[in-house]
Coordinates of C-alpha atoms in Angstrom, one line a residue:
Chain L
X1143 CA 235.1 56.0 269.7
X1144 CA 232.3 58.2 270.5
X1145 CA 233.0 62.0 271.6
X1146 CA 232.5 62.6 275.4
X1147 CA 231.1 66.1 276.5
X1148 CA 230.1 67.7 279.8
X1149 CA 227.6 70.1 279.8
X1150 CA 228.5 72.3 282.8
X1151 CA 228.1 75.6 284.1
X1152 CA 229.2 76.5 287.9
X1153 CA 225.7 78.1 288.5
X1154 CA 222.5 76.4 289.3
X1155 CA 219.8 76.7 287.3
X1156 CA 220.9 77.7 283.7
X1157 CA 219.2 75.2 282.1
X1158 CA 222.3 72.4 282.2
X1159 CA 220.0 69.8 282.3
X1160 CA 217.3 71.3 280.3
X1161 CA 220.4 71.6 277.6
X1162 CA 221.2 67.7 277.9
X1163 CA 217.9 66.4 277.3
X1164 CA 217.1 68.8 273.9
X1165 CA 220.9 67.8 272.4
X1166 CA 220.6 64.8 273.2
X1167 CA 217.4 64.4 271.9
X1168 CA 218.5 66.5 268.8
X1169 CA 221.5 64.7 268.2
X1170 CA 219.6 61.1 268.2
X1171 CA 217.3 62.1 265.7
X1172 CA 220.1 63.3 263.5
X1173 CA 220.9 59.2 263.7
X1174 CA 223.3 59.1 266.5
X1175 CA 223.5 57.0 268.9
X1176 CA 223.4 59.1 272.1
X1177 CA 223.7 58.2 275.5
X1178 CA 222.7 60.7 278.5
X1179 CA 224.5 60.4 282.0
X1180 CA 223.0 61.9 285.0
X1181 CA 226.2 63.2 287.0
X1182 CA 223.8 64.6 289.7
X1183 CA 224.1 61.8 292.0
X1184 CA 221.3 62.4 295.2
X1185 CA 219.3 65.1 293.4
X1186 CA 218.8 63.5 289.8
X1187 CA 216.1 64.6 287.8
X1188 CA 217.6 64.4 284.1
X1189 CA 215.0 61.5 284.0
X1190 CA 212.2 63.8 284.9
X1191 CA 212.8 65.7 282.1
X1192 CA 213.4 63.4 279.8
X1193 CA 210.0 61.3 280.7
X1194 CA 211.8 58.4 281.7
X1195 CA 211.0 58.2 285.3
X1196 CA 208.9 55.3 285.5
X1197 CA 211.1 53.4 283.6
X1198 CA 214.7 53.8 285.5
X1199 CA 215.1 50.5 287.2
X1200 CA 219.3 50.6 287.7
X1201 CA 221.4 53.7 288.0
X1202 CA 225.4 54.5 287.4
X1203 CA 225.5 53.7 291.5
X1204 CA 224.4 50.0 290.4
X1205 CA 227.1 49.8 287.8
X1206 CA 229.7 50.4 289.8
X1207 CA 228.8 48.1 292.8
X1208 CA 228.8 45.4 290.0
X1209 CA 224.9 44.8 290.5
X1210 CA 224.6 44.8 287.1
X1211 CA 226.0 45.7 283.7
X1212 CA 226.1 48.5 281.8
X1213 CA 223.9 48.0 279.1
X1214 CA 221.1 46.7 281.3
X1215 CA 221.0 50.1 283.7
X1216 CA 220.6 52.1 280.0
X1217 CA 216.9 53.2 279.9
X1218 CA 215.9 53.6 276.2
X1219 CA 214.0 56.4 274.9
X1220 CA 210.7 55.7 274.1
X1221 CA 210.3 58.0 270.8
X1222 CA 214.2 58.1 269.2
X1223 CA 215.0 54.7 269.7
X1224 CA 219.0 55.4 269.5
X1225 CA 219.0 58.1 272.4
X1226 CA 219.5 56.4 275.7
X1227 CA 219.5 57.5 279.5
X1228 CA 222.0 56.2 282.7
X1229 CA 220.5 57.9 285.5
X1230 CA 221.9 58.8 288.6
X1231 CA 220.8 57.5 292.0
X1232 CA 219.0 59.1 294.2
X1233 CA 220.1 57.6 297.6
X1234 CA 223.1 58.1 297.0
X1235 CA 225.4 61.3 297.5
X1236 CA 228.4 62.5 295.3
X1237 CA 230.9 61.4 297.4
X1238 CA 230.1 57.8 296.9
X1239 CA 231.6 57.7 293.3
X1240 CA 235.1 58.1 292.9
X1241 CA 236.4 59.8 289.9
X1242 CA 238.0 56.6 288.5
X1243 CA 235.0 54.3 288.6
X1244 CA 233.4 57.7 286.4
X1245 CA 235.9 57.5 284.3
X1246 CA 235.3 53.8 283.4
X1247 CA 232.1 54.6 282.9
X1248 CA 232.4 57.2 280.4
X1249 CA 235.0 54.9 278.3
X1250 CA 233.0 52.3 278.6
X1251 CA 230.2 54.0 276.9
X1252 CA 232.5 56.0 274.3
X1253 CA 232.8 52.3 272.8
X1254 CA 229.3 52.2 272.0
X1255 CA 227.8 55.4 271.4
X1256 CA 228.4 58.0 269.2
X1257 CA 227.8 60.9 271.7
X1258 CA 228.1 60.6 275.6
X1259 CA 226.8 64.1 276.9
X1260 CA 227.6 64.1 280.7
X1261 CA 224.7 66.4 282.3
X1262 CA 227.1 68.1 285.4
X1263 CA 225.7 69.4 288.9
X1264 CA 225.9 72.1 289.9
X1265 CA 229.3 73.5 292.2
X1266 CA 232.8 73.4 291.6
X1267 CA 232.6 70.2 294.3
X1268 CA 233.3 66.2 294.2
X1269 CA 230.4 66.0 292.0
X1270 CA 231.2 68.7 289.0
X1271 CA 234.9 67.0 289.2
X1272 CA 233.4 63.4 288.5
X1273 CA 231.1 64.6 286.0
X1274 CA 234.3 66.2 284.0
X1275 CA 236.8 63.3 284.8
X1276 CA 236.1 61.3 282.1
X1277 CA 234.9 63.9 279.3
X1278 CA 237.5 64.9 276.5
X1279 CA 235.3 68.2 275.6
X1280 CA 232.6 70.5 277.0
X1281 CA 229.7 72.6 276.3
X1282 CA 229.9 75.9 278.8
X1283 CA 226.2 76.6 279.4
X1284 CA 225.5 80.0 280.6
X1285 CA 222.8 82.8 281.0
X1286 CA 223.5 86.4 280.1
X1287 CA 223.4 87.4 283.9
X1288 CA 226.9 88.5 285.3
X1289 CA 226.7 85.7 287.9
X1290 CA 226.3 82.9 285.7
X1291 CA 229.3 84.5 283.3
X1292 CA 231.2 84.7 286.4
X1293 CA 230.8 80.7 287.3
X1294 CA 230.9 80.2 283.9
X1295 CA 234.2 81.6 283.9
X1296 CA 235.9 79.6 287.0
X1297 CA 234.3 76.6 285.4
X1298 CA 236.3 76.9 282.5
X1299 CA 239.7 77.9 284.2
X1300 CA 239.0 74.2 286.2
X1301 CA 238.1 72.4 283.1
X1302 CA 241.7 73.7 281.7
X1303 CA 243.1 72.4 284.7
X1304 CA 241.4 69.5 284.0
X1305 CA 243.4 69.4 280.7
X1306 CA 239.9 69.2 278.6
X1307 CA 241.0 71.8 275.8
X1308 CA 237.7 71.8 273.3
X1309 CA 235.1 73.9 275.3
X1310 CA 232.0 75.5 273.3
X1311 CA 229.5 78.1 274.5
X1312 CA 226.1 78.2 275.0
X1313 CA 224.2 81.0 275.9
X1314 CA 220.8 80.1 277.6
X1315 CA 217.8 82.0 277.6
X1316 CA 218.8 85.0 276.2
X1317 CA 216.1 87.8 275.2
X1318 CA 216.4 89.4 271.9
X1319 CA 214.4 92.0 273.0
X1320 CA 216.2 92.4 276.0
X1321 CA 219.2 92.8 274.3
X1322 CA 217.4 95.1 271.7
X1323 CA 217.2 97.7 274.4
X1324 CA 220.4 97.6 276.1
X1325 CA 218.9 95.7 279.9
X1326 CA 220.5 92.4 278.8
X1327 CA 224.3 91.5 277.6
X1328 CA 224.6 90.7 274.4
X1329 CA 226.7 87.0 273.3
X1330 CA 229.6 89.7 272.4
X1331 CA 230.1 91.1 275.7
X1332 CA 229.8 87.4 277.6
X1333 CA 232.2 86.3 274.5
X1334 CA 234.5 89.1 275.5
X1335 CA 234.6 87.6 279.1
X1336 CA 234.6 84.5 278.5
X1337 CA 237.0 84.0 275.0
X1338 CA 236.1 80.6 274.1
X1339 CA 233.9 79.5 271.3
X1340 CA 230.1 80.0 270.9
X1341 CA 228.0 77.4 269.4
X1342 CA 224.7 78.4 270.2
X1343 CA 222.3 80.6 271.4
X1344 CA 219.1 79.7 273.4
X1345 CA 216.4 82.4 273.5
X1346 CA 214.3 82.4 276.4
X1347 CA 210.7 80.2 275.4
X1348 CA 208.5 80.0 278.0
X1349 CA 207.4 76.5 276.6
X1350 CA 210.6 75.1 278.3
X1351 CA 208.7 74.5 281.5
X1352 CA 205.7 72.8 280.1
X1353 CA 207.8 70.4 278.3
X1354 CA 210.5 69.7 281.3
X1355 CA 207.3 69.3 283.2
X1356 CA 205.5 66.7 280.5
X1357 CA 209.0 64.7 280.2
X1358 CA 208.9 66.3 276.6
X1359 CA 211.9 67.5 275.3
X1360 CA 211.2 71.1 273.1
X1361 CA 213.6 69.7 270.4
X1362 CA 210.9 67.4 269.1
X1363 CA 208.5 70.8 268.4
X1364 CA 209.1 72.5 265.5
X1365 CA 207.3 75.7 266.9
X1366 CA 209.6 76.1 269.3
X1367 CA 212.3 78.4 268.9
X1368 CA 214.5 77.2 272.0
X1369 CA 213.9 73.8 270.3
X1370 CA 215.4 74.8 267.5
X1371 CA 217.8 76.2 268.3
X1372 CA 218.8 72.8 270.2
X1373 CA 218.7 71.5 266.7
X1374 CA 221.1 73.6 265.6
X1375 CA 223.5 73.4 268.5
X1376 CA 223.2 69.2 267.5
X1377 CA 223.9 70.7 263.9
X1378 CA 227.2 72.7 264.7
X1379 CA 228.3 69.9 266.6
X1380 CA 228.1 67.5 263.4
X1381 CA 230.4 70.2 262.4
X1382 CA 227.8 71.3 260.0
X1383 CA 228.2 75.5 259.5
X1384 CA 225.3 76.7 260.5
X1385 CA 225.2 81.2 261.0
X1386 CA 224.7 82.3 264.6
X1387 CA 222.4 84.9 264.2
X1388 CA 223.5 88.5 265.8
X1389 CA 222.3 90.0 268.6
X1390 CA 223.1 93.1 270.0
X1391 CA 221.4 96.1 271.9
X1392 CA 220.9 99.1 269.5
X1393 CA 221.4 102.0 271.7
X1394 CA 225.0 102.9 272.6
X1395 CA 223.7 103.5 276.6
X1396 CA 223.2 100.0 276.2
X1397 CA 226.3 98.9 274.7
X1398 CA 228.3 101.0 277.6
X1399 CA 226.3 99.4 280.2
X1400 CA 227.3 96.2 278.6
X1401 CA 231.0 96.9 278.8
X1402 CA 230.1 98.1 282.2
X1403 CA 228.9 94.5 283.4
X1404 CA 231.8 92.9 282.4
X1405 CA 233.7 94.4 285.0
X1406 CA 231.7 93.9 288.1
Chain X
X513 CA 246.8 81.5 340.0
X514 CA 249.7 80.5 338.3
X515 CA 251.1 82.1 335.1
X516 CA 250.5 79.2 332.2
X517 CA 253.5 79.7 329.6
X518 CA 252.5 80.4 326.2
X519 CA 252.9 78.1 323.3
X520 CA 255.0 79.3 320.5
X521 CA 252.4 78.5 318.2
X522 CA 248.9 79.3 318.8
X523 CA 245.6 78.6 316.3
X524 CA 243.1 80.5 316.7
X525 CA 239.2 81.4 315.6
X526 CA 238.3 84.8 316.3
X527 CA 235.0 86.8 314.5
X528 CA 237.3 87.7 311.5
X529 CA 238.2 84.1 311.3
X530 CA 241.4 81.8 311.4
X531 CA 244.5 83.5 313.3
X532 CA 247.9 82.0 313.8
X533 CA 249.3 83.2 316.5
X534 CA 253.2 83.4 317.1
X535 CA 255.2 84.1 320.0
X536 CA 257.0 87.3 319.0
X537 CA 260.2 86.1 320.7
X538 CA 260.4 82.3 318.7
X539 CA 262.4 82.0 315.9
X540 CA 261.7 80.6 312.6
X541 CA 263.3 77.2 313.6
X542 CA 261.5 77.0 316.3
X543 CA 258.2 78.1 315.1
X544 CA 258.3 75.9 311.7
X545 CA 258.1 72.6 314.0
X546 CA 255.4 73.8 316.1
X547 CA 253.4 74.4 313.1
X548 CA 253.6 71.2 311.5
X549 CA 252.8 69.7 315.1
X550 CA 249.6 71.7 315.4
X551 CA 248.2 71.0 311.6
X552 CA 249.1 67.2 311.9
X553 CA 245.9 66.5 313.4
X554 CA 244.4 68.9 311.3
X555 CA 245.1 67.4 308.0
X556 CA 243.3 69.0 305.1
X557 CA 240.4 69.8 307.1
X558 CA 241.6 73.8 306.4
X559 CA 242.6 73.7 303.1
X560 CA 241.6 77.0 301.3
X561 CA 240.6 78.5 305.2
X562 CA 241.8 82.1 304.7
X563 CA 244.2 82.8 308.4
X564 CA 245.4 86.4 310.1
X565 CA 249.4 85.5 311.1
X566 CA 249.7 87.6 314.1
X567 CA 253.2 88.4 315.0
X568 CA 252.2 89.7 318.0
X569 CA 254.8 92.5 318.6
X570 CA 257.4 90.9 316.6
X571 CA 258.9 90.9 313.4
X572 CA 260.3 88.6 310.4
X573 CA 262.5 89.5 307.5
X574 CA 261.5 88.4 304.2
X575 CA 263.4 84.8 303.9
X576 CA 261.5 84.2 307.1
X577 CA 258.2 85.0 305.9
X578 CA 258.7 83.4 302.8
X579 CA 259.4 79.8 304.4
X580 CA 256.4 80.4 306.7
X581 CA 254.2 81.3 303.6
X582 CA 255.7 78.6 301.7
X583 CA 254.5 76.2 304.4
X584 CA 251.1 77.4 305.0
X585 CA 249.9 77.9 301.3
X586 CA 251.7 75.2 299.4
X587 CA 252.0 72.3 302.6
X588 CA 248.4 73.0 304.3
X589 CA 246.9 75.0 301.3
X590 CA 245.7 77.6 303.9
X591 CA 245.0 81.4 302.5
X592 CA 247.0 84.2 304.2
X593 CA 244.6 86.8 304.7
X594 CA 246.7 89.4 306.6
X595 CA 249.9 89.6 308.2
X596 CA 249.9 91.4 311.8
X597 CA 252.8 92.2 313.2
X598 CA 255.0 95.1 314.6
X599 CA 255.7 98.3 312.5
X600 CA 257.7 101.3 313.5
X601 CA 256.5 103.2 310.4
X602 CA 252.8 102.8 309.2
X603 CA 250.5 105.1 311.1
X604 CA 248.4 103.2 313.9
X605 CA 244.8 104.1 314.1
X606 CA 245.7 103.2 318.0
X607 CA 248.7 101.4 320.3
X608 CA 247.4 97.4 319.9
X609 CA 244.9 97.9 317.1
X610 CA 245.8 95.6 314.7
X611 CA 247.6 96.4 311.0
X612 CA 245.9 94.6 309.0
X613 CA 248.0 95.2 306.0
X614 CA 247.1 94.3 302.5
X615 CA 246.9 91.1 301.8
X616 CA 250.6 90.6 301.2
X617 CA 252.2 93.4 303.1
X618 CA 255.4 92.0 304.4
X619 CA 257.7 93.6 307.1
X620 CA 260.9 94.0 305.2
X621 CA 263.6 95.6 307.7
X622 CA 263.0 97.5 311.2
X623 CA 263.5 100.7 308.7
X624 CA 260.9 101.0 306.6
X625 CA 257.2 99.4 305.4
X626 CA 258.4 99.3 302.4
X627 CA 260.1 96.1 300.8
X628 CA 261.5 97.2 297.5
X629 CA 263.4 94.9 296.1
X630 CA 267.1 95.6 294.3
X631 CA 266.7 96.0 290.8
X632 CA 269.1 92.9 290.1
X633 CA 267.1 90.8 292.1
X634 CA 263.7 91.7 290.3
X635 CA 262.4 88.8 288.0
X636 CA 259.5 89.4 285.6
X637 CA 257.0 86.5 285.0
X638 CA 255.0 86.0 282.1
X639 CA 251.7 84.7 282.1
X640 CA 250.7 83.6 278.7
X641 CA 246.9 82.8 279.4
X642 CA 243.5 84.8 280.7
X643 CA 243.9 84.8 284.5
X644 CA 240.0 83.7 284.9
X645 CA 237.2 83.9 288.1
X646 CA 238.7 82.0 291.0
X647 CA 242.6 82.2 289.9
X648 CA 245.6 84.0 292.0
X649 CA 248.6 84.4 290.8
X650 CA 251.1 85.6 293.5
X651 CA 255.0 86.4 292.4
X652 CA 256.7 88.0 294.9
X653 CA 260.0 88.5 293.0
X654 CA 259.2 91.1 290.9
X655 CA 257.0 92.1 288.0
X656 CA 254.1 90.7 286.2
X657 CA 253.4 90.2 282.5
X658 CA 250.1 88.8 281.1
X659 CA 249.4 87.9 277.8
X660 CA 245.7 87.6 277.9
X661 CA 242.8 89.6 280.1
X662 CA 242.2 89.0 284.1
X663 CA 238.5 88.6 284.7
X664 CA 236.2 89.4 287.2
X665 CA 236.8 87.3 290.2
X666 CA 240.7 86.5 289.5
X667 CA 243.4 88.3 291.4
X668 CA 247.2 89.0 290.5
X669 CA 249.9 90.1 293.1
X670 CA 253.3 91.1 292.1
X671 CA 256.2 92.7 294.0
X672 CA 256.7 94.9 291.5
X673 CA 254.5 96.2 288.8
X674 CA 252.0 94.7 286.4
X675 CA 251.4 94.8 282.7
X676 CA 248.1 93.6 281.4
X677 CA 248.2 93.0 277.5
X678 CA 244.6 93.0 277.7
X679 CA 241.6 93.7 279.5
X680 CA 241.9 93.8 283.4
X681 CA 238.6 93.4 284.6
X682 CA 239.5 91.4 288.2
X683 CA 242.0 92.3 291.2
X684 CA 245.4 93.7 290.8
X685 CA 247.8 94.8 293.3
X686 CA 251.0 95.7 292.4
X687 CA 253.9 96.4 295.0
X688 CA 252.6 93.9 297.0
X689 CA 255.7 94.1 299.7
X690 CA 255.2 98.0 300.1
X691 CA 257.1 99.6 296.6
X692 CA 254.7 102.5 296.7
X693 CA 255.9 103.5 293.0
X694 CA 254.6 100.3 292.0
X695 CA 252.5 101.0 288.5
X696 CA 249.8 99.2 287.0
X697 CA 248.9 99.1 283.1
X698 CA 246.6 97.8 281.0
X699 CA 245.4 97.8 277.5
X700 CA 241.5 98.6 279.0
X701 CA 241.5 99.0 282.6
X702 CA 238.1 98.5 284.0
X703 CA 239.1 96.8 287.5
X704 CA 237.0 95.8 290.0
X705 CA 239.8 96.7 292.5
X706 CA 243.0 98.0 292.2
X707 CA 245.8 98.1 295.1
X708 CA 249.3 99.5 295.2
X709 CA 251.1 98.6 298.5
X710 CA 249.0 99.0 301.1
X711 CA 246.2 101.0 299.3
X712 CA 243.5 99.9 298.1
X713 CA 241.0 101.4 295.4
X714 CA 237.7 100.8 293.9
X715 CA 236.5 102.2 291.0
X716 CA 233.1 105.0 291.1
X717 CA 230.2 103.2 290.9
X718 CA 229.6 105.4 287.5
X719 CA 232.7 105.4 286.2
X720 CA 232.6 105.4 282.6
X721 CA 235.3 102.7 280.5
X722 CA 238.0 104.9 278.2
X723 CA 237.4 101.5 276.2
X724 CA 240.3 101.9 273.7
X725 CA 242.4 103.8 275.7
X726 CA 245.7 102.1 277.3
X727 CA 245.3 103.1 280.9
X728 CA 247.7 102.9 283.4
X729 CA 247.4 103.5 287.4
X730 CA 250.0 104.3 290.3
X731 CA 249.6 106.4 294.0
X732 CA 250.0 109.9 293.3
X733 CA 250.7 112.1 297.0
X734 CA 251.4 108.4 298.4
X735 CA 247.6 108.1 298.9
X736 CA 245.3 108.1 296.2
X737 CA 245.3 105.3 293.2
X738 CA 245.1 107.5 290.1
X739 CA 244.4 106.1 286.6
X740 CA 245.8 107.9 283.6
X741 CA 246.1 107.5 280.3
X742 CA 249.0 106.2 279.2
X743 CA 251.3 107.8 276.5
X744 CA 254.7 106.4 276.9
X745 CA 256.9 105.7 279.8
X746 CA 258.2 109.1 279.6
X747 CA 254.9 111.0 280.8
X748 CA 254.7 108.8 283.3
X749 CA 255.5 111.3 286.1
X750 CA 253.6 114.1 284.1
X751 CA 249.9 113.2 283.0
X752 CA 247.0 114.6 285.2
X753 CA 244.9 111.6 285.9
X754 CA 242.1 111.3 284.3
X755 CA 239.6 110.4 287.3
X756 CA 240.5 109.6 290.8
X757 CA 239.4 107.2 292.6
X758 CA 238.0 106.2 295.8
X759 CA 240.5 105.3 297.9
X760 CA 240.7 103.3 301.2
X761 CA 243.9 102.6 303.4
X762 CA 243.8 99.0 304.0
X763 CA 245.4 99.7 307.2
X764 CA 242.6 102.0 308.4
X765 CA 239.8 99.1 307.3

């Protein structure tokens, strides 16, 4: 039985899908066998990223209506042979999936595959509940802005509620410099908030929208730092113990403004 | 023309949003029924719709306010915003302006505002987990323990007072029912809003965090939240606070 994980975060645009495509990808060329599933029913785009585009023919939506079987929607990747993609449909909206038939899904795939990483949509709605129905852990993504810790936050109280138990952190597109002088939080200070595990740390690369755009996933380029640190996060996950490196602002105005943040 | 009755049981959208209105002169058997009548049509189609219960010029006791609450929040899952209703004792910017109490300000007797409940009826409830962005917890029955922090965008009511063994950095309001002597403490205190009764705080926009400091807060003069540094229960009635706050009457908003 393969590990299930959502990767969710409340807020739009954190990078939740950026973040399945680069584990994903990371984790398949560590040898898994890795299956991505597009829980963004009516505004996919996990395929866009991942350069599959041309090449979804079925979606989950076709699975369930019994059009055809699972292992014939799966869209194989063309470079790491064992990562593979179930994409959402696009005519279709959340409501049209029912947590059970999600569910099935996900078990269905957990048979196969070593990894199922379940890329959430945004919201707390129909659609984030389906994508965390039939996941047993998750990875919290987040951005070291106070509204995306806040989200973050009620995310994880759900997910709780939810009974999933195992919940990881990554922060997204963090600044070292930033931090550096004080006009960013710092992982501590989100940590703080948040009080649930951190297994990675994303720095902000500007390369991350020329590769989303190419259908390139960063965690092939070893130049790339946000890449990676993808690598990494696929790493930890092995359960390999790989140091977080530290970042923190290096002024104490800084640090009080910090502490400051995590109250508004 | 001629002079409709009016139903026991009225709903409501006005500019500040849902209000249920009551006939002042119903009972609680009565007005339970017409409730359930009204929201059968409705189904869930309100659930987490925040609603004004507007009394009118009448009154409830507790038990009776306690049914009705029970069957709005838990049977329709609507959010009681504000109870309106008649008061002989808090101050009235003007004759029919509404009190819009704080959230949970409950007419207790004809005597007094205040609710405070007997000391052998109060219950403490412990909450052993982080109270996080999007979580209430309401206990009307006493006091409130919590064995983790309350984060931004989480809100805890209590009757009586609460105790945060950690870092309270959402909504606390402690004597929900009126106990103006109502304390809150913390281990850090850095709130984003902090009520006692029917008061309501906020802290300065440049207030700096005491950090490792246990804090506590309470009314001081009956109309300011003051936070203080707390000592032991002892000083309580002696400390000068440390800052005060700005401070808002939730009846005057």
């Amino acid at each position: 039985m393969g590990r299930v994980i959502v990767l969710t975060s409340g807020k739009g645009g954190v990078g939740k899908s950026t973040s399945t495509a680069n584990l994903g990808t990371a984790l398949a060329m560590l040898g898994k066998k890795v299956v991505l599933v597009d829980a963004d029913v009516g505004l996919r785009n996990l395929d866009v990223i991942m350069g599959l585009e041309a090449r979804v023919v079925y979606t989950s939506m076709d699975v369930i209506d019994g059009t055809c079987n699972i292992e014939k929607a799966l869209v194989r990747d063309r470079r790491v042979k064992s990562l593979n993609l179930l994409a959402a449909s696009q005519k279709n909206n959340k409501m049209d999936i029912l947590p059970e038939q999600m569910k099935k899904i996900c078990k269905e795939l957990s048979e196969d595959f070593d990894y199922v990483l379940i890329d959430s949509p945004a919201g707390i709605e129909q659609g984030f509940q389906n994508a965390a129905v039939g996941a047993e852990e998750a990875l919290i993504i987040t951005t070291p802005e106070i509204a995306a810790v806040r989200d973050a936050d009620r995310i994880i109280g759900l997910l709780q509620n939810m009974n999933i138990e195992k919940m990881n952190l990554v922060i997204n597109r963090l600044s070292p410099q930033m931090v550096k002088a004080g006009n960013m939080m710092a992982p501590q200070d989100i940590i703080d908030i948040l009080s649930i595990d951190l297994i990675g740390v994303v720095p902000e690369d500007s390369d991350v929208v020329v590769s989303t755009n190419r259908g390139l996933p960063l965690a092939y380029s070893h130049a790339s730092y946000a890449g990676q640190a993808y690598n990494r996060i696929a790493q930890r996950l092995e359960g390999e113990d790989i140091p977080i490196p530290e970042f923190k602002s290096e002024n104490w105005f800084g640090q009080l403004m910090n502490k400051l943040a995590g109250r508004n | 023309m001629k002079d409709i009755p009016r139903p026991i049981v009225e709903l409501k959208g006005f500019r500040d949003g849902l209000h249920l209105i009551i006939d002042p002169k119903a009972n609680i058997e009565e007005i339970i029924p017409r409730i359930e009548k009204r929201m059968e049509k409705l189904g869930d189609s309100l659930a987490g719709t925040g609603v004004t219960i507007n009394l009118g010029g009448g009154s409830m006791d507790f038990q009776e306010l306690s049914r009705l609450e029970r069957l709005l929040q838990d049977t329709y899952r609507l959010e009681i915003k504000q109870l309106i209703g008649k008061s002989d004792d808090i101050p009235r910017p003007q004759e029919g302006s509404l009190i819009a109490g704080a959230p949970a300000l409950h007419k207790a007797t004809p005597q007094s505002s205040e609710y405070i409940l007997p000391a052998e009826e109060e219950k403490t409830l412990f909450i052993r987990q982080t109270l996080r962005s999007g979580q209430v917890e309401r206990f009307l029955e006493g006091n409130v323990v919590i064995l983790g922090d309350v984060n931004p965008g989480a809100e805890i009511i209590a009757a009586r007072d609460i105790i945060v063994l950690g870092t309270l950095r959402g909504i606390a309001h402690a004597g929900a029912l009126g106990d103006i002597t109502s304390v809150i403490i913390a281990l850090s205190l850095v709130p984003t809003q902090l009520r006692i009764a029917r008061f309501i705080s906020r802290p300065p926009s440049n207030q700096r965090t005491q950090g490792d400091k246990v804090e506590f807060a309470r009314l001081r003069g009956n109309a300011a939240v003051a936070v203080e540094e707390f000592t032991d229960f002892n000083h309580l009635t002696q400390v000068e606070p440390r800052s005060s706050v700005v401070i808002s009457e939730s009846s005057l908003e």
